[in-house]
mmCIF file of C-alpha atoms in Angstrom:
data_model
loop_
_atom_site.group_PDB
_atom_site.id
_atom_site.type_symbol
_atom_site.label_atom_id
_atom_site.label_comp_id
_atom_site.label_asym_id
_atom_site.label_seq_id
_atom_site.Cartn_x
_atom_site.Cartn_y
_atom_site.Cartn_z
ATOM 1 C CA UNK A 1339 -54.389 -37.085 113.888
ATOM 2 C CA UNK A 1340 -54.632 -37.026 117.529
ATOM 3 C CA UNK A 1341 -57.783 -38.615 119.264
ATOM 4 C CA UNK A 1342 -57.886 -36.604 123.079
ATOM 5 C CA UNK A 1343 -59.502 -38.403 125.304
ATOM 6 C CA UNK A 1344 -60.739 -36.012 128.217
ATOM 7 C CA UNK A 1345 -62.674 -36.381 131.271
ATOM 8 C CA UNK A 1346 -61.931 -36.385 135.133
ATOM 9 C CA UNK A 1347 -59.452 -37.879 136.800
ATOM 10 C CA UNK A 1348 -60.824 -41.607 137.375
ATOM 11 C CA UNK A 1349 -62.839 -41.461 134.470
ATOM 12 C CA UNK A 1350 -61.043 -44.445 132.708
ATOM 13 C CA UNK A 1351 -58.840 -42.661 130.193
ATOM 14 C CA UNK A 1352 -55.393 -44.025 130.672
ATOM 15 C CA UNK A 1353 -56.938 -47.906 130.400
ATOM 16 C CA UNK A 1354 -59.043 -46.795 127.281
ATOM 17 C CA UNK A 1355 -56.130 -44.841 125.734
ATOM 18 C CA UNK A 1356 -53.958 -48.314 126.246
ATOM 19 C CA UNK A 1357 -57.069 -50.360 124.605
ATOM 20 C CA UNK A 1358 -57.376 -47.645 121.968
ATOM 21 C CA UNK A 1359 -53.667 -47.767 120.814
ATOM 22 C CA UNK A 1360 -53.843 -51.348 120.106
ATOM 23 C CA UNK A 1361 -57.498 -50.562 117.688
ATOM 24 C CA UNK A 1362 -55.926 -48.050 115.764
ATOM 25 C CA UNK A 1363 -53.379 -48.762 112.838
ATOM 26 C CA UNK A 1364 -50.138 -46.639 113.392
ATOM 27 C CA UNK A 1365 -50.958 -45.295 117.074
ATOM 28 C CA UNK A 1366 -49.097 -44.472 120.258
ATOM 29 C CA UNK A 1367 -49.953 -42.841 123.144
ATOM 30 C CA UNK A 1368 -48.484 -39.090 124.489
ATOM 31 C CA UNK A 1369 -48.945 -38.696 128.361
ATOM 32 C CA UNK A 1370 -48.667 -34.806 128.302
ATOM 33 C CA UNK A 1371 -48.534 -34.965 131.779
ATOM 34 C CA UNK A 1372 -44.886 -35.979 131.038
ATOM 35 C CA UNK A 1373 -44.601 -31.889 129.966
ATOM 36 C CA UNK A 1374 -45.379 -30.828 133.272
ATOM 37 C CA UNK A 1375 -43.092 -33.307 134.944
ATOM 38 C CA UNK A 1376 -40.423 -31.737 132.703
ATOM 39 C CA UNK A 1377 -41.145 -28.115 133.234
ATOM 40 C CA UNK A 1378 -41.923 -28.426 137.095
ATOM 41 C CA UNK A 1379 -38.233 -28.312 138.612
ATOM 42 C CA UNK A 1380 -37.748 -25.100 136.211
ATOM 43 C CA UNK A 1381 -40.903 -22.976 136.720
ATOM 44 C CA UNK A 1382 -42.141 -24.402 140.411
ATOM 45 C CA UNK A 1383 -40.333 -21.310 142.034
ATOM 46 C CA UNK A 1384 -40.628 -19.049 139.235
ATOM 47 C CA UNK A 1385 -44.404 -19.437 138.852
ATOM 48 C CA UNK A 1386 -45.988 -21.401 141.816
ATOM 49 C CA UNK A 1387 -49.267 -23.143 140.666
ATOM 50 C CA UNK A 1388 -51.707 -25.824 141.602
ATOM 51 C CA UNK A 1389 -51.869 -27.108 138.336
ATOM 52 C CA UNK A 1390 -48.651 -27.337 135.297
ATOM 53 C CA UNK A 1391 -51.527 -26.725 132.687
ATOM 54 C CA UNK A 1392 -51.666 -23.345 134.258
ATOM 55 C CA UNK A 1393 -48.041 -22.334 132.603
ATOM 56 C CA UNK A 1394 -48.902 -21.041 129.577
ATOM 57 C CA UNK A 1395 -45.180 -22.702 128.674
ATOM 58 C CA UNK A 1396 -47.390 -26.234 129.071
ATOM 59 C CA UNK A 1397 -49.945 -25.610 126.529
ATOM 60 C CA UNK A 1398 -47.549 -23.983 123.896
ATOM 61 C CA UNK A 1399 -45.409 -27.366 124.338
ATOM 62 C CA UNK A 1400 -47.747 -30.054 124.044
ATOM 63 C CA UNK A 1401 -49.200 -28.515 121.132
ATOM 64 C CA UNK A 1402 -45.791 -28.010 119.361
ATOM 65 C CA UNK A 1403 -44.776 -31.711 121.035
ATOM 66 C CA UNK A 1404 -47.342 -33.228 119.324
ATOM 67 C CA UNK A 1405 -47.040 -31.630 116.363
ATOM 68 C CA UNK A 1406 -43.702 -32.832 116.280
ATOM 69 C CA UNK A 1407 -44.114 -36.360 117.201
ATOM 70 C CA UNK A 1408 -46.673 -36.354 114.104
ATOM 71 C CA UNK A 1409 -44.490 -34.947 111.543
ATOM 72 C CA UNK A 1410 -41.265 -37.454 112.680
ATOM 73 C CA UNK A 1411 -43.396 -40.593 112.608
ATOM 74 C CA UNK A 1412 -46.875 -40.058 111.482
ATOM 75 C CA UNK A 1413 -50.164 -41.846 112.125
ATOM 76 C CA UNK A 1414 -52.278 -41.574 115.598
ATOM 77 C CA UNK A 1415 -51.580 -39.851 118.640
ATOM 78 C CA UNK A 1416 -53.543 -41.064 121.425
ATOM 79 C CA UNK A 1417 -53.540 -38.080 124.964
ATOM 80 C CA UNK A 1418 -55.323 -39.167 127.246
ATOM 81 C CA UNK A 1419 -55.354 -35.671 129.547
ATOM 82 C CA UNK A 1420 -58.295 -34.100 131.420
ATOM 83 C CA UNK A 1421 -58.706 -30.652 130.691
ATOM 84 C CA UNK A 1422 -61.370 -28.877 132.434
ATOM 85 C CA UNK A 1423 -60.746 -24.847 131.155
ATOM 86 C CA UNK A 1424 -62.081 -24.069 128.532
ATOM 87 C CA UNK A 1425 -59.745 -21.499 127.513
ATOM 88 C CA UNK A 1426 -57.075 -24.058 128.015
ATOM 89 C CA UNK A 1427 -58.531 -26.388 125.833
ATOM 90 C CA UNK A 1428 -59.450 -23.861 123.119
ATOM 91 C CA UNK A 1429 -55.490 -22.487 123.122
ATOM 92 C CA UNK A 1430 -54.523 -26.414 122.909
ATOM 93 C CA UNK A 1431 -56.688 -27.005 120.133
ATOM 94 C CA UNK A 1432 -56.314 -24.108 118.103
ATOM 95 C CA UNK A 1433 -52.832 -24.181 118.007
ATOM 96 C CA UNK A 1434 -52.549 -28.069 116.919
ATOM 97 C CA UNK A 1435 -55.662 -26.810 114.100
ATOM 98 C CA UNK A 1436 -52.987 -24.193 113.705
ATOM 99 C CA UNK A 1437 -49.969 -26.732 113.356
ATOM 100 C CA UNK A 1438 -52.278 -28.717 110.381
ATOM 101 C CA UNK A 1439 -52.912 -31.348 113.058
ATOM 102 C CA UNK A 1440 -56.496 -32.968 112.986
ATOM 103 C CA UNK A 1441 -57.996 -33.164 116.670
ATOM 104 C CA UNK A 1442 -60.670 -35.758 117.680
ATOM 105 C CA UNK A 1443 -61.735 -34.565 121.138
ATOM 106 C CA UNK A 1444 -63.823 -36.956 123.631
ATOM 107 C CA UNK A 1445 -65.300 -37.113 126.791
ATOM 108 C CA UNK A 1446 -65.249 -40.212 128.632
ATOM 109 C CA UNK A 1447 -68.181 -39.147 130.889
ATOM 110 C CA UNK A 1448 -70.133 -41.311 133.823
ATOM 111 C CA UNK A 1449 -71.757 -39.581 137.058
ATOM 112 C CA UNK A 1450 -70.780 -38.414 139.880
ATOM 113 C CA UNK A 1451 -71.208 -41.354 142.164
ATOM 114 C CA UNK A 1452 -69.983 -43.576 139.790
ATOM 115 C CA UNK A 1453 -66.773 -41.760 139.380
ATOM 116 C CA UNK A 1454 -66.240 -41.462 143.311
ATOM 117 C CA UNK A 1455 -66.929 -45.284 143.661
ATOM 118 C CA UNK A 1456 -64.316 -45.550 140.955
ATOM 119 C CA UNK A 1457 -61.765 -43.342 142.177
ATOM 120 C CA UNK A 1458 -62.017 -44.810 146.063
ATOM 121 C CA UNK A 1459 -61.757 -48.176 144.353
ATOM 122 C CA UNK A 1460 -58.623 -47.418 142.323
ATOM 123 C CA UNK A 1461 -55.504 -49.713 144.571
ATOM 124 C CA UNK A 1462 -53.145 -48.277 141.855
ATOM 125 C CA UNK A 1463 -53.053 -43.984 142.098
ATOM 126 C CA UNK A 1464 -54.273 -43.971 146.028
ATOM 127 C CA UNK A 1465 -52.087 -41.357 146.659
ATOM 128 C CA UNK A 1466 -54.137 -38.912 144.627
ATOM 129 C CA UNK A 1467 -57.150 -40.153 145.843
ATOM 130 C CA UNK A 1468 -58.729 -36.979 147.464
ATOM 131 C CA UNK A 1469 -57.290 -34.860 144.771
ATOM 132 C CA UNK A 1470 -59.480 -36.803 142.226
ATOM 133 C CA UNK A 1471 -62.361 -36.549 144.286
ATOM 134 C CA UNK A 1472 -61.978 -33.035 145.017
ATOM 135 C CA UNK A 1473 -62.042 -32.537 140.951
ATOM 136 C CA UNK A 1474 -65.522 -34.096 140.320
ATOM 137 C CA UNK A 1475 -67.079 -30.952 141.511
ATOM 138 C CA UNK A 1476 -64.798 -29.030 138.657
ATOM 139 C CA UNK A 1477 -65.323 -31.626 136.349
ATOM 140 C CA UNK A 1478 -69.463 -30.889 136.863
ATOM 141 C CA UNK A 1479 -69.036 -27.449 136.249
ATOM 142 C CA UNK A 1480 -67.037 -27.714 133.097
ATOM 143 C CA UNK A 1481 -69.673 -30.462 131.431
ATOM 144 C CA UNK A 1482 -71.420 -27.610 129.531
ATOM 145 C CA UNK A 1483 -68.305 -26.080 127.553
ATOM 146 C CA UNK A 1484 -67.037 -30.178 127.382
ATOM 147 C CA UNK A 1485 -70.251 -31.123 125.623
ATOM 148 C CA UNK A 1486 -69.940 -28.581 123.066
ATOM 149 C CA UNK A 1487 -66.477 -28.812 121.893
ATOM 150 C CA UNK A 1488 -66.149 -32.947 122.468
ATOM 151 C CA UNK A 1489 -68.390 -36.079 121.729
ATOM 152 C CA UNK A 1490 -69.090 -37.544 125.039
ATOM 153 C CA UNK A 1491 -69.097 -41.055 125.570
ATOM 154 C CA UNK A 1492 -71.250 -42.289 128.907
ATOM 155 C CA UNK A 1493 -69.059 -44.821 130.453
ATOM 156 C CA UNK A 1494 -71.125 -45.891 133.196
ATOM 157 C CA UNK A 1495 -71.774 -49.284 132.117
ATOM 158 C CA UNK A 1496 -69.003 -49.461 130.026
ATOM 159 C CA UNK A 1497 -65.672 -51.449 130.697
ATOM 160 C CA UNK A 1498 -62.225 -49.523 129.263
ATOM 161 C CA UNK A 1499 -62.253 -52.038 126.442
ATOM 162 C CA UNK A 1500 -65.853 -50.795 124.854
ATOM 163 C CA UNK A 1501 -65.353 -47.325 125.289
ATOM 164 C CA UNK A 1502 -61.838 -48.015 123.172
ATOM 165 C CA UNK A 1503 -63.963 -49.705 120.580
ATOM 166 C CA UNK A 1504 -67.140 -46.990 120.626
ATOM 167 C CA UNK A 1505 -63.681 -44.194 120.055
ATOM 168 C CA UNK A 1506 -62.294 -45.881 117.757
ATOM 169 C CA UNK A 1507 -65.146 -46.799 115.284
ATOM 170 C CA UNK A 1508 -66.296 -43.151 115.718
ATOM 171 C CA UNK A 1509 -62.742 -42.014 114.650
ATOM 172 C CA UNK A 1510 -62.778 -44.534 111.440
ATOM 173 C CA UNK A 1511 -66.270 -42.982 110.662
ATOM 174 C CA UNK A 1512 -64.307 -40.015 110.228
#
C-alpha cells in the first residue's frame, strides 16, 4: 500500500511522513523527489522545465519505482510529494491502481497565512523560501480537484506528530 501524503510545500509532510513511518508496521518512506534528482542531468537540456513532474519520464517512474519497491519488500510506502495537477496525479494514481498497488491519498491542508508563517519560519529549506511561497497561490487553486480525489486533514492546530496519528488510524480503518 502506499499512503501519499500531498499538500504544499511547507505544509508539514516530510515531518509527518517521518512520524508516520514509525506508526505503521512494515513502512518506509520514498522521497520521489529523488526521481527528479536522477533524471535532471539527463533531460534538463533535452526538455527544459520548471518542474521534473512535468517529464512525463517522472510520473511513469515513480509509479513503476514504487511498484517495485512493493513487490521486493512489501508492506507500506510512505511519499510524501505535493502534487498540484490534477492530470498528474490522476496518471500517478492510475498507473500504481494499474500496477495492483493500493493508494491512500491525503491532504495535509492549513490556510494560507498559516502556511506562509510556516514556510518564513522554516531555518532548515530557506533557500526555497520564495519558491514555497510563490506555490500557495497554486496550491489554492488546486484545493477543489485535491478535495475530491484525497481526504484532507486540517493541520492548522495540529503538530506533525497528530496529523501522523489522525493518517495512520484512518489508514488502519481501512
Amino acid at each position: 500500500m502506499i499512503v501519499w501524503l500531498n499538500g504544499t510545500f511547507g505544509a508539514g509532510k516530510t515531518t509527518t511522513s517521518k512520524a508516520l513511518a514509525a506508526l505503521l508496521p512494515d513502512a518506509r518512506i520514498f522521497d520521489t523527489e529523488t526521481v527528479g534528482y536522477l533524471l535532471r542531468p539527463v533531460l534538463r537540456d533535452a526538455a527544459p522545465v520548471d518542474d521534473f513532474q512535468e517529464w512525463p519520464p517522472w510520473r511513469a517512474l515513480v509509479v513503476e519505482t514504487a511498484a517495485q519497491i512493493l513487490t521486493y519488500v512489501q508492506g507500506v510506502l510512505v511519499i510524501p510529494q505535493t502534487v498540484l495537477v490534477e492530470r498528474y496525479w490522476r496518471e500517478i494514481h492510475d498507473g500504481l491502481t494499474k500496477a495492483g498497488v493500493p493508494v491512500r491519498h491525503f491532504v495535509l491542508h492549513t490556510d494560507p497565512d498559516t502556511l506562509a508563517r510556516r514556510i518564513e519560519g522554516d531555518t532548515v529549506e530557506t533557500g526555497a523560501r520564495q519558491w514555497r511561497l510563490d506555490h500557495i497561490a497554486r496550491y489554492q487553486e488546486a484545493l477543489p480537484w485535491l478535495r475530491r480525489a484525497a481526504d484532507v486533514i486540517d493541520t492548522t492546530h495540529l503538530t506533525p506528530a497528530q496529523t501522523a496519528a489522525a493518517v495512520a488510524a484512518d489508514v488502519r480503518r481501512g
